[in-house]
Coordinates of C-alpha atoms in Angstrom, one line a residue:
M1 CA -41.2 110.3 54.7
N2 CA -42.2 108.2 57.9
D3 CA -40.8 104.8 57.7
L4 CA -43.8 103.2 59.6
V5 CA -47.6 104.4 60.1
I6 CA -49.7 102.4 62.2
V7 CA -53.9 103.2 61.7
G8 CA -55.6 101.7 64.6
A9 CA -54.8 102.2 68.2
G10 CA -55.7 98.7 70.3
Q11 CA -54.2 95.6 71.1
S12 CA -53.0 94.5 68.1
A13 CA -51.2 98.0 67.1
A14 CA -49.4 98.2 70.7
Q15 CA -48.3 94.6 70.3
C16 CA -46.8 95.5 66.8
I17 CA -45.0 98.3 68.4
M18 CA -44.0 96.0 71.3
T19 CA -42.6 93.3 69.0
L20 CA -40.7 95.7 66.9
K21 CA -39.3 97.5 70.0
R22 CA -38.4 94.0 71.5
N23 CA -36.1 93.1 68.1
G24 CA -34.2 96.3 67.6
F25 CA -36.6 98.3 65.5
E26 CA -35.2 102.0 66.0
K27 CA -37.0 104.4 63.3
P28 CA -39.9 106.9 64.5
I29 CA -43.3 105.0 64.7
I30 CA -46.4 107.3 64.1
L31 CA -49.4 105.5 65.7
I32 CA -53.2 106.9 64.7
G33 CA -56.4 106.4 67.1
E34 CA -59.9 107.3 66.7
E35 CA -60.3 107.5 70.5
N36 CA -59.0 109.6 73.1
H37 CA -57.0 107.0 74.8
L38 CA -53.9 105.2 74.5
P39 CA -54.1 101.6 73.5
Y40 CA -55.9 99.2 75.4
Q41 CA -57.3 95.8 76.2
R42 CA -60.9 95.2 75.2
P43 CA -61.9 92.0 77.2
P44 CA -62.1 93.8 80.9
L45 CA -64.4 96.2 79.7
S46 CA -67.3 93.8 79.8
K47 CA -65.9 92.2 82.8
D48 CA -63.4 93.4 85.8
F49 CA -63.1 97.3 84.4
L50 CA -67.1 97.0 83.9
S51 CA -67.1 95.9 87.7
E52 CA -64.8 98.3 88.9
E53 CA -62.5 95.8 90.2
V54 CA -59.8 97.0 88.2
G55 CA -59.0 100.8 87.1
L56 CA -58.2 102.6 83.7
E57 CA -54.1 102.2 84.4
R58 CA -54.8 98.2 84.3
V59 CA -56.5 98.4 81.1
Y60 CA -54.1 100.0 79.0
M61 CA -51.3 98.1 77.4
K62 CA -48.1 100.6 78.0
S63 CA -48.1 103.9 79.6
Q64 CA -47.3 107.3 77.6
D65 CA -43.8 106.7 79.0
F66 CA -43.4 103.8 76.9
Y67 CA -44.3 105.5 73.7
D68 CA -42.4 108.5 74.7
Q69 CA -39.3 106.3 75.4
N70 CA -39.5 104.4 72.2
N71 CA -40.0 107.2 69.9
V72 CA -43.7 106.5 68.8
T73 CA -45.7 109.4 67.9
V74 CA -49.6 108.8 69.4
N75 CA -52.1 110.6 67.8
K76 CA -55.4 110.5 69.4
S77 CA -58.9 111.2 68.5
T78 CA -57.8 110.9 64.8
S79 CA -59.5 109.1 61.9
V80 CA -57.6 108.1 58.5
L81 CA -59.8 109.2 55.7
T82 CA -58.1 108.0 52.5
I83 CA -55.1 106.3 51.6
E84 CA -53.5 107.0 48.4
R85 CA -51.4 103.9 47.6
E86 CA -49.3 105.7 44.5
D87 CA -48.5 108.5 46.5
K88 CA -47.8 106.6 50.0
T89 CA -49.7 109.2 51.8
I90 CA -52.8 109.1 54.2
S91 CA -55.1 112.0 54.9
L92 CA -56.3 112.8 58.4
S93 CA -59.8 113.9 60.0
D94 CA -57.3 116.8 61.2
G95 CA -56.5 118.1 58.0
K96 CA -52.7 116.7 57.9
I97 CA -51.4 114.6 55.0
L98 CA -48.8 112.1 56.1
S99 CA -46.4 110.0 54.1
Y100 CA -45.4 106.2 54.9
Q101 CA -42.8 103.9 53.7
N102 CA -44.8 101.3 55.6
L103 CA -48.4 101.2 56.6
V104 CA -50.0 99.0 59.3
L105 CA -53.5 98.8 59.4
A106 CA -54.8 97.9 62.8
T107 CA -58.3 99.4 62.5
G108 CA -60.3 96.7 64.1
S109 CA -64.0 96.3 64.2
R110 CA -67.0 97.9 65.3
V111 CA -70.5 97.0 66.9
R112 CA -73.3 96.0 64.9
R113 CA -76.0 99.0 65.4
L114 CA -79.8 98.1 65.6
K115 CA -82.2 99.9 63.6
V116 CA -85.4 99.9 65.0
K117 CA -87.7 102.1 66.2
G118 CA -86.8 104.2 69.7
S119 CA -83.1 103.1 69.0
D120 CA -82.1 106.7 69.4
L121 CA -83.5 107.0 73.0
N122 CA -81.1 107.9 76.2
N123 CA -80.0 104.8 78.2
I124 CA -79.5 102.6 75.4
H125 CA -75.7 101.2 74.8
Y126 CA -73.4 99.4 73.2
L127 CA -70.0 98.1 74.4
R128 CA -67.0 98.2 72.7
T129 CA -64.8 101.2 74.3
I130 CA -63.8 102.4 77.5
D131 CA -66.0 105.1 77.0
N132 CA -68.9 102.9 76.2
S133 CA -68.2 100.7 79.7
D134 CA -68.0 104.1 81.4
A135 CA -71.5 105.1 80.7
I136 CA -72.8 101.7 81.2
K137 CA -71.3 101.8 84.4
E138 CA -73.4 104.9 85.5
G139 CA -76.4 103.2 84.7
F140 CA -75.2 100.1 87.4
K141 CA -77.8 100.8 90.2
R142 CA -79.3 98.9 92.7
D143 CA -82.9 97.1 91.8
K144 CA -82.6 99.0 88.4
K145 CA -83.7 97.4 85.6
I146 CA -81.3 96.6 83.1
V147 CA -82.4 94.6 79.3
I148 CA -79.8 92.8 77.5
I149 CA -80.1 92.3 73.9
G150 CA -78.1 89.4 72.5
A151 CA -76.8 86.6 74.6
G152 CA -73.5 86.5 73.0
Y153 CA -70.2 86.7 75.4
I154 CA -70.6 90.6 75.4
G155 CA -74.0 90.0 76.6
L156 CA -73.8 87.5 79.3
E157 CA -70.8 88.9 80.7
V158 CA -72.4 92.3 81.0
A159 CA -75.4 90.3 82.6
A160 CA -72.9 88.4 85.2
V161 CA -71.9 91.9 86.2
A162 CA -75.2 93.6 86.8
V163 CA -76.1 90.5 89.1
K164 CA -73.4 91.8 91.3
K165 CA -74.5 95.2 91.2
R166 CA -78.0 93.7 92.3
M167 CA -79.6 94.6 89.1
K168 CA -83.0 93.4 87.8
V169 CA -81.6 91.7 84.6
T170 CA -83.4 90.4 81.6
V171 CA -81.5 88.8 78.4
I172 CA -83.2 89.2 75.1
E173 CA -82.0 86.4 72.5
M174 CA -83.3 85.9 68.9
A175 CA -81.8 82.0 68.8
N176 CA -82.8 79.3 70.7
R177 CA -80.0 79.0 73.1
V178 CA -77.5 81.3 74.5
M179 CA -73.7 81.6 72.9
N180 CA -75.3 79.8 69.8
R181 CA -72.9 81.1 67.2
T182 CA -69.8 79.8 69.0
V183 CA -70.6 76.6 71.7
D184 CA -72.1 73.5 71.7
P185 CA -75.9 73.1 73.1
I186 CA -73.8 71.4 75.9
I187 CA -71.9 74.4 76.9
S188 CA -75.2 76.8 76.1
G189 CA -77.2 74.6 78.3
H190 CA -74.7 75.0 81.1
F191 CA -74.5 78.8 81.0
D192 CA -77.9 79.1 80.5
E193 CA -78.3 77.4 83.7
L194 CA -76.1 79.2 85.6
H195 CA -77.7 82.5 84.7
R196 CA -81.2 81.6 85.5
E197 CA -79.8 80.5 88.9
N198 CA -78.3 84.1 89.6
G199 CA -81.6 85.3 88.9
V200 CA -81.5 86.5 85.5
E201 CA -84.3 86.0 83.2
I202 CA -83.6 84.5 79.8
I203 CA -86.0 84.8 76.7
L204 CA -85.0 82.9 73.8
N205 CA -86.5 82.6 70.5
S206 CA -87.4 86.4 70.5
T207 CA -87.0 89.0 68.1
L208 CA -86.7 92.8 69.2
E209 CA -89.5 95.0 67.2
K210 CA -89.0 98.5 69.2
F211 CA -87.8 100.4 72.3
E212 CA -90.4 102.6 74.1
G213 CA -89.8 105.9 75.9
E214 CA -90.1 109.7 75.7
K215 CA -86.1 111.0 76.5
D216 CA -85.1 107.9 78.3
V217 CA -85.8 104.2 77.2
E218 CA -88.5 102.8 79.5
A219 CA -89.4 99.6 77.8
V220 CA -88.4 96.8 75.3
V221 CA -90.9 95.4 72.9
C222 CA -90.6 92.1 71.2
K223 CA -92.3 90.8 68.1
G224 CA -95.4 88.8 69.4
G225 CA -96.1 91.6 72.2
A226 CA -93.9 90.9 75.0
K227 CA -93.1 93.8 77.1
I228 CA -90.1 94.1 79.7
E229 CA -89.4 97.3 81.5
A230 CA -86.3 98.8 81.2
D231 CA -84.1 101.6 82.8
L232 CA -81.0 100.8 80.8
V233 CA -80.4 98.4 77.8
V234 CA -77.2 97.2 76.6
V235 CA -77.0 95.7 73.1
G236 CA -74.4 93.1 72.1
V237 CA -75.2 91.7 68.5
G238 CA -72.0 91.2 67.3
I239 CA -69.4 93.4 65.3
Q240 CA -68.5 94.2 61.9
P241 CA -64.6 94.6 60.5
N242 CA -63.3 98.3 59.8
Q243 CA -62.4 97.7 56.2
E244 CA -63.9 100.8 54.6
V245 CA -60.7 102.7 54.5
A246 CA -58.7 99.8 52.8
E247 CA -61.5 99.0 50.5
S248 CA -61.7 102.8 49.2
A249 CA -58.0 102.5 48.5
G250 CA -58.4 99.6 46.0
L251 CA -57.3 96.6 48.5
K252 CA -59.1 93.4 48.4
C253 CA -61.7 92.9 51.0
S254 CA -64.3 90.3 51.7
N255 CA -65.6 90.1 55.3
G256 CA -62.1 91.9 56.5
I257 CA -59.3 92.9 54.7
L258 CA -57.4 89.9 53.2
V259 CA -53.9 89.2 54.1
D260 CA -51.6 86.4 53.3
E261 CA -49.6 84.0 55.5
F262 CA -47.3 87.0 56.4
C263 CA -50.2 89.3 56.8
R264 CA -49.2 91.3 53.8
T265 CA -52.0 92.6 51.6
E266 CA -52.0 92.8 48.0
D267 CA -49.6 96.0 48.2
P268 CA -46.2 95.1 49.6
H269 CA -46.2 98.5 51.7
I270 CA -49.2 97.9 53.6
F271 CA -49.9 95.0 55.8
A272 CA -52.8 94.4 58.2
C273 CA -53.6 92.5 61.5
G274 CA -56.5 91.8 64.3
D275 CA -60.2 91.8 63.9
C276 CA -60.0 93.7 60.5
T277 CA -58.3 90.7 58.5
N278 CA -59.5 87.9 56.5
H279 CA -56.3 85.6 56.9
P280 CA -55.7 82.3 55.7
N281 CA -56.0 79.3 58.8
F282 CA -53.8 76.3 57.8
H283 CA -55.7 74.1 60.5
L284 CA -59.0 74.8 58.6
N285 CA -58.0 74.9 55.5
K286 CA -60.0 78.0 54.7
N287 CA -59.8 81.7 55.0
I288 CA -61.1 83.0 58.3
R289 CA -62.1 86.3 60.2
L290 CA -61.5 86.0 63.8
E291 CA -62.7 88.2 66.6
S292 CA -60.5 87.3 69.5
V293 CA -57.7 88.6 71.3
H294 CA -55.4 86.1 70.8
N295 CA -55.6 86.5 67.1
A296 CA -54.9 90.1 67.1
L297 CA -51.7 89.7 69.2
E298 CA -50.0 86.9 67.2
Q299 CA -50.9 88.4 64.1
A300 CA -49.3 91.7 65.0
K301 CA -46.2 89.7 65.8
T302 CA -46.3 88.5 62.5
V303 CA -46.4 91.8 61.0
A304 CA -43.3 93.3 63.1
L305 CA -41.4 90.3 61.8
S306 CA -42.4 90.8 58.3
L307 CA -41.5 94.4 58.7
L308 CA -38.1 93.6 60.3
G309 CA -37.4 91.3 57.2
K310 CA -37.7 88.5 59.2
P311 CA -41.3 86.8 58.1
E312 CA -42.8 83.8 59.8
K313 CA -45.8 82.5 58.7
Y314 CA -49.0 82.8 60.8
D315 CA -50.0 79.3 62.0
Q316 CA -51.9 79.3 64.9
V317 CA -55.2 77.2 66.1
P318 CA -57.7 79.8 67.4
W319 CA -58.8 80.2 70.9
F320 CA -61.0 82.2 73.2
W321 CA -62.0 82.7 76.9
S322 CA -65.2 84.0 78.3
D323 CA -65.8 85.0 82.3
Q324 CA -68.9 84.5 83.8
Y325 CA -69.8 84.7 87.4
D326 CA -66.7 82.3 88.7
Q327 CA -66.9 80.2 85.7
R328 CA -64.1 80.7 83.0
L329 CA -65.0 79.1 79.7
Q330 CA -61.7 78.6 77.4
I331 CA -62.1 77.3 73.9
V332 CA -59.5 76.1 71.6
G333 CA -60.0 75.6 67.7
I334 CA -63.2 75.6 66.1
S335 CA -65.7 72.8 66.9
G336 CA -68.6 73.6 64.1
D337 CA -67.3 70.6 62.1
H338 CA -67.2 67.7 64.4
D339 CA -68.6 64.2 64.3
E340 CA -68.2 63.2 67.8
I341 CA -68.3 64.7 71.3
V342 CA -66.4 63.5 74.3
T343 CA -67.2 64.5 77.8
R344 CA -64.1 64.7 80.5
G345 CA -65.6 65.2 84.0
S346 CA -68.6 65.9 85.5
L347 CA -70.8 68.6 84.3
K348 CA -72.5 68.9 88.0
S349 CA -68.9 69.5 89.3
G350 CA -68.5 72.9 87.5
S351 CA -65.0 71.7 86.2
F352 CA -65.1 69.8 82.7
M353 CA -64.2 69.5 79.4
L354 CA -65.7 68.7 75.9
F355 CA -63.6 67.3 72.9
Y356 CA -64.7 67.6 69.5
L357 CA -63.4 65.1 67.5
K358 CA -63.7 64.7 63.2
E359 CA -62.8 60.9 62.2
G360 CA -61.0 60.4 65.0
E361 CA -59.1 63.7 65.2
L362 CA -59.3 66.1 67.6
I363 CA -60.2 69.7 66.2
A364 CA -61.2 71.3 69.4
A365 CA -61.7 71.7 72.7
D366 CA -64.0 73.7 75.4
S367 CA -63.0 73.9 79.1
I368 CA -64.9 74.9 81.9
N369 CA -62.5 76.0 85.1
N370 CA -60.0 73.3 84.0
P371 CA -56.8 75.8 83.2
K372 CA -54.5 73.3 83.3
D373 CA -55.7 70.6 81.0
F374 CA -56.8 73.6 78.6
L375 CA -53.3 74.7 78.0
I376 CA -52.3 70.7 77.2
S377 CA -55.4 70.7 74.7
K378 CA -54.1 73.6 72.8
K379 CA -50.8 71.4 72.1
L380 CA -53.2 68.5 71.2
V381 CA -55.5 70.3 68.8
A382 CA -52.1 72.0 67.2
N383 CA -51.0 68.5 66.9
K384 CA -54.0 67.3 65.3
L385 CA -53.9 64.3 67.2
K386 CA -55.6 60.9 66.4
I387 CA -56.6 59.3 69.5
S388 CA -59.5 57.1 71.0
S389 CA -62.5 58.8 72.8
D390 CA -62.4 56.5 75.5
V391 CA -58.9 57.6 76.3
L392 CA -59.8 61.5 76.0
S393 CA -62.7 60.6 78.7
D394 CA -60.7 58.8 81.1
Q395 CA -59.7 61.2 83.9
S396 CA -57.1 58.5 85.1
V397 CA -55.2 59.2 82.0
D398 CA -52.6 62.3 82.4
L399 CA -53.0 64.5 79.1
K400 CA -49.5 65.4 79.1
E401 CA -49.0 61.8 78.0
L402 CA -50.5 62.5 75.2
I403 CA -48.3 65.2 73.6
K404 CA -46.4 63.9 70.7

C-alpha cells in the first residue's frame, strides 16, 4: 500500500510536499496531475509569464530534480476517476488502480465556461493553465482587437498586458463597476480610471448575448445590440471548485470539499487543501471557500503537519493581490461587512490605503503601492485592533506603534 497519494499538482500540492520533506517525511509520495506540467504558480499566467517577462522555469514551483531526489513520483496527464474509501484505492484515467494509506485532495478549481451562441469559435480563450496562457500569447499582436469578458482580477490583468502589446482592448462587465465582487467602489473607481487612461474601453452594465464569426471569432454581441469587433476573446467570469471526485466518494461537499480546522475531511485518511476546500475561518466566524494563493499554501502546510502527527489549527487572515500596470493592489481581510471606511494617504498620489472597520474594530485593509504599511496592516487585522479612525488616517502615526 502506498503511504501517501496527492491528487492535484498545483501550488498547494507542491507546498504540501515541500513542508513534509522539510519536516523529515521520508516515505515515498505519489503525485497525480491532469496537466503535462510539474506543479507551478498560477499568478504569473496573467502577468509576467503572459507578457513574456519570465519563462517557464520561473513558473514551476520546483524542478524535476527536486521530486526525483525526494522520492516523489509525478504522474502527469492523469486524472482520478473514482475514490473507493473502504478499500483505500483510487482508479486513474490510464487504467491503473492505486492504494493509499493517506490521501490528499488538492484538486483546485476550474474556470466557469460560457454557454452562449458561438462560444465554440476559435480564438475564444479562458485562462487557468500554462497552455491557456501560451495560447493567448499567440494572439497578442500589435493593433489586433482583444475583447475581455469580465472585469475581475484576471480580466483586468490580461487587459494591462494586452495594452503593453499595443492591442486595442475592450473589457465587458455585466456589473456596474470593475472588480465588484472583491473591492470597495473607491478601489474600483481607481482601477477603472487607470485602465481608461491607458486606452482600454470598459463597457459596464452589459451582458453578453453571443459571439459571431465563421471559424474564428469576429465580433462580440451584447444584449441591447452593442457589437464589438474582435480578433481574440479572453473570458474571465470566475472559477468553481473541483469537488466532483470527492462528492462521488461520499465526502461532504458544499461549494467545496468540507474540511475542519486541520484540513481533515470526514474520512480520517483523506485531507484536502486549496481552492477546492470549504473550511472554517475563525476571523469571520463562518465557513468559507477562498480562491487565494495564500490560502492554498497555508492550508497545504496544515495538511502536512496533520500527516506528520503535529496538527496545528489553520487560523489565517485571508489576503490577496493583483498587479496591473505599475499598480499593486494588496488586500487583507474580507471587507464586505464594514460600517466605516478610513482613507490613509492621497488617492491622486497613486499610493494609499483604505481601512475597513466594524464597530471600531479593524476587519480589512486595501493597499495601493504601499507594501510596507500593508505588511503591518496584516498584523493589525489579525489582532482585531480597536482603533480610532483619526489615528488610522494620520500619516504621521507609525502603524508599527499600533501592534500589540
